[in-house]
Amino acid sequence: MPVFDDPAFDNHEQVVFCEDADSGLRAIIAIHNTSRGPALGGARMWSYADSAAALTDVLRLSRGMTYKSALAGLPFGGGKAVILGDPNRDKSPALFRSLGRYVASLGGRYTIAEDVGIDVADIEQVATETQHVAGVAAGGSGDPSPATAYGVFVGIRAAVKHRLGADRISGDKLTGVSVAIQGAGHVGYELARHLAGAGADVQIADVDPDRVRRAQDELGATPVSVERFLEADVDVLAPCALGGLLNDDTIPKIRAPIVAGAANNQLAEARHGQMLRARGILYAPDYLINAGGIINISYEGPGYDRSRAFSHVALIHDTLLSIFQRADAAGIPTSKAADQLAEERFTHPNPNPAKAA
Ligand code: NAD
């Protein structure tokens, strides 16, 4: 499998291929950059088409974590793990313990957390083999999703202020602002709750009709069809489900002036940031607006204080405003302005530990 030639390979420090025939584990851990601190990032379990697809995913995701922590001002580098397998069929305690031994073998260079397809019980198995576990394990800061949702909520306020004008926001209220959310899952539902509480008009698209109904019944949200989400006639589109949805086919269909949501890797390719800008659509860079969860994790420990953590998450509002202003001043896409600011905060190209020794 070509590693260095993979288009997603970006000077990663270390890539570890993990296989254990006894437990059935097949996983890849990628450490992108540790110049700010140990790599931190979740483990994802997914039925990848093949191992090359898993490699590309872990390279992209781990790089994104470096940028996310740098912009959030956290003392972490970027890392991620992917497990090849069906999360509904292939899980076992032995598999996660085996993964835990691989994480332990990295001696603290990588701290694992939860991501798509992984839940608390899985991470608890990992934690029996290594102390380098964050987020959902016993004694941690809990499910990161509420903090992520809060960050997206304050980020939407910043985007509305910048693109539509400060007069669209009165105090904490977003009365008269309409937001369509794709995905009423852990983050999307909690985001909908914040928005409804602030008086926004909330619309929800989800492939799971029960989740739409819950948002309707409990929050007064209006359903929008999954197929029509991108064309919704709203102020803000908030993607909180899938990555890669902003591409050549979809961007021309967007009617909303703002895209601001939690999903990772929303731009199919970097050039789509420019395409959004050319259409006058303000894009809140995903790894900046969705950093609330990792910010919350950074506060975990014996003295964990949720309100202190959430005060830090609230800074996403001001960081986003400064990125929007920087992008305007330089005439560049917001995604590029965010990348530039992040790159100013970590050493790149990476120091090679083997060469430095
Ligand atoms: P989740 O699995 O709880 O929710 C995803 C929701 O999207 C589900 O309700 C699912 O039915 C729905 N969905 C799937 N495909 C869809 C489609 N085509 N159209 C509409 N709805 C669809 O996941 P989550 O934890 O809420 O995370 C959502 C996104 O945010 C993911 O991209 C994740 O990587 C990203 N993210 C999450 C966190 C976090 O703290 N959970 C942090 C950063 C980024």
PDB file of C-alpha atoms and ligand atoms in Angstrom, residues 44 68 114-116 143-145 148 182-188 205-208 211 226 240-243 262-264 290 293, ligand 1:
ATOM      1  CA  ARG A  44     -13.226   5.674  14.418  1.00  0.00           C
ATOM      2  CA  LYS A  68      -7.867  21.871  15.385  1.00  0.00           C
ATOM      3  CA  GLU A 114     -14.026   8.343  21.053  1.00  0.00           C
ATOM      4  CA  ASP A 115     -15.189   9.033  17.492  1.00  0.00           C
ATOM      5  CA  VAL A 116     -17.742   7.710  15.004  1.00  0.00           C
ATOM      6  CA  ASP A 143     -19.430  12.775  26.211  1.00  0.00           C
ATOM      7  CA  PRO A 144     -17.771  15.607  24.242  1.00  0.00           C
ATOM      8  CA  SER A 145     -20.875  16.261  22.103  1.00  0.00           C
ATOM      9  CA  THR A 148     -19.051  20.545  20.544  1.00  0.00           C
ATOM     10  CA  GLN A 182     -28.294  18.027   8.809  1.00  0.00           C
ATOM     11  CA  GLY A 183     -28.199  15.222  11.369  1.00  0.00           C
ATOM     12  CA  ALA A 184     -30.055  15.285  14.696  1.00  0.00           C
ATOM     13  CA  GLY A 185     -27.515  13.041  16.424  1.00  0.00           C
ATOM     14  CA  HIS A 186     -25.375  13.715  19.489  1.00  0.00           C
ATOM     15  CA  VAL A 187     -24.244  17.136  18.284  1.00  0.00           C
ATOM     16  CA  GLY A 188     -27.091  18.108  15.968  1.00  0.00           C
ATOM     17  CA  ALA A 205     -32.996  16.741   8.206  1.00  0.00           C
ATOM     18  CA  ASP A 206     -32.088  13.223   9.307  1.00  0.00           C
ATOM     19  CA  VAL A 207     -32.181   9.821   7.607  1.00  0.00           C
ATOM     20  CA  ASP A 208     -33.623   8.482  10.855  1.00  0.00           C
ATOM     21  CA  ARG A 211     -34.697  11.591  15.373  1.00  0.00           C
ATOM     22  CA  VAL A 226     -32.669  14.856   3.480  1.00  0.00           C
ATOM     23  CA  CYS A 240     -23.827  17.821  11.558  1.00  0.00           C
ATOM     24  CA  ALA A 241     -23.743  14.416   9.859  1.00  0.00           C
ATOM     25  CA  LEU A 242     -21.329  13.675   7.049  1.00  0.00           C
ATOM     26  CA  GLY A 243     -18.030  14.944   5.693  1.00  0.00           C
ATOM     27  CA  ALA A 262     -20.030  20.321  13.293  1.00  0.00           C
ATOM     28  CA  ALA A 263     -19.265  17.718  10.620  1.00  0.00           C
ATOM     29  CA  ASN A 264     -15.575  16.998  10.056  1.00  0.00           C
ATOM     30  CA  ASN A 290     -16.321  21.976  16.047  1.00  0.00           C
ATOM     31  CA  GLY A 293     -15.313  18.640  22.375  1.00  0.00           C
TER      32      GLY A 293
HETATM   33  P1  NAD B   1     -24.075  10.964  15.446  1.00  0.00           P
HETATM   34  O1  NAD B   1     -23.762   9.663  14.799  1.00  0.00           O
HETATM   35  O2  NAD B   1     -24.572  10.990  16.838  1.00  0.00           O
HETATM   36  O3  NAD B   1     -25.164  11.758  14.552  1.00  0.00           O
HETATM   37  C1  NAD B   1     -25.139  11.796  13.174  1.00  0.00           C
HETATM   38  C2  NAD B   1     -26.584  11.921  12.712  1.00  0.00           C
HETATM   39  O4  NAD B   1     -26.591  12.145  11.300  1.00  0.00           O
HETATM   40  C3  NAD B   1     -27.444  10.678  12.965  1.00  0.00           C
HETATM   41  O5  NAD B   1     -28.659  11.069  13.572  1.00  0.00           O
HETATM   42  C4  NAD B   1     -27.658  10.109  11.568  1.00  0.00           C
HETATM   43  O6  NAD B   1     -28.912   9.429  11.444  1.00  0.00           O
HETATM   44  C5  NAD B   1     -27.627  11.368  10.732  1.00  0.00           C
HETATM   45  N1  NAD B   1     -27.330  11.185   9.314  1.00  0.00           N
HETATM   46  C6  NAD B   1     -26.483  10.295   8.727  1.00  0.00           C
HETATM   47  N2  NAD B   1     -26.502  10.461   7.397  1.00  0.00           N
HETATM   48  C7  NAD B   1     -27.334  11.487   7.129  1.00  0.00           C
HETATM   49  C8  NAD B   1     -27.760  12.141   5.931  1.00  0.00           C
HETATM   50  N3  NAD B   1     -27.332  11.765   4.728  1.00  0.00           N
HETATM   51  N4  NAD B   1     -28.653  13.163   6.045  1.00  0.00           N
HETATM   52  C9  NAD B   1     -29.123  13.535   7.246  1.00  0.00           C
HETATM   53  N5  NAD B   1     -28.766  12.949   8.410  1.00  0.00           N
HETATM   54  C10 NAD B   1     -27.876  11.940   8.357  1.00  0.00           C
HETATM   55  O7  NAD B   1     -22.737  11.844  15.277  1.00  0.00           O
HETATM   56  P2  NAD B   1     -22.309  13.125  16.126  1.00  0.00           P
HETATM   57  O8  NAD B   1     -21.452  12.706  17.260  1.00  0.00           O
HETATM   58  O9  NAD B   1     -23.508  13.981  16.372  1.00  0.00           O
HETATM   59  O10 NAD B   1     -21.330  13.854  15.083  1.00  0.00           O
HETATM   60  C11 NAD B   1     -21.870  14.529  13.960  1.00  0.00           C
HETATM   61  C12 NAD B   1     -20.731  15.067  13.094  1.00  0.00           C
HETATM   62  O11 NAD B   1     -19.947  15.990  13.866  1.00  0.00           O
HETATM   63  C13 NAD B   1     -19.748  13.998  12.594  1.00  0.00           C
HETATM   64  O12 NAD B   1     -19.261  14.393  11.312  1.00  0.00           O
HETATM   65  C14 NAD B   1     -18.602  14.071  13.587  1.00  0.00           C
HETATM   66  O13 NAD B   1     -17.376  13.633  13.025  1.00  0.00           O
HETATM   67  C15 NAD B   1     -18.579  15.567  13.861  1.00  0.00           C
HETATM   68  N6  NAD B   1     -17.992  15.913  15.174  1.00  0.00           N
HETATM   69  C16 NAD B   1     -18.537  15.418  16.314  1.00  0.00           C
HETATM   70  C17 NAD B   1     -17.974  15.750  17.543  1.00  0.00           C
HETATM   71  C18 NAD B   1     -18.575  15.249  18.837  1.00  0.00           C
HETATM   72  O14 NAD B   1     -18.218  15.781  19.895  1.00  0.00           O
HETATM   73  N7  NAD B   1     -19.471  14.276  18.808  1.00  0.00           N
HETATM   74  C19 NAD B   1     -16.849  16.596  17.605  1.00  0.00           C
HETATM   75  C20 NAD B   1     -16.322  17.105  16.402  1.00  0.00           C
HETATM   76  C21 NAD B   1     -16.902  16.748  15.180  1.00  0.00           C
END
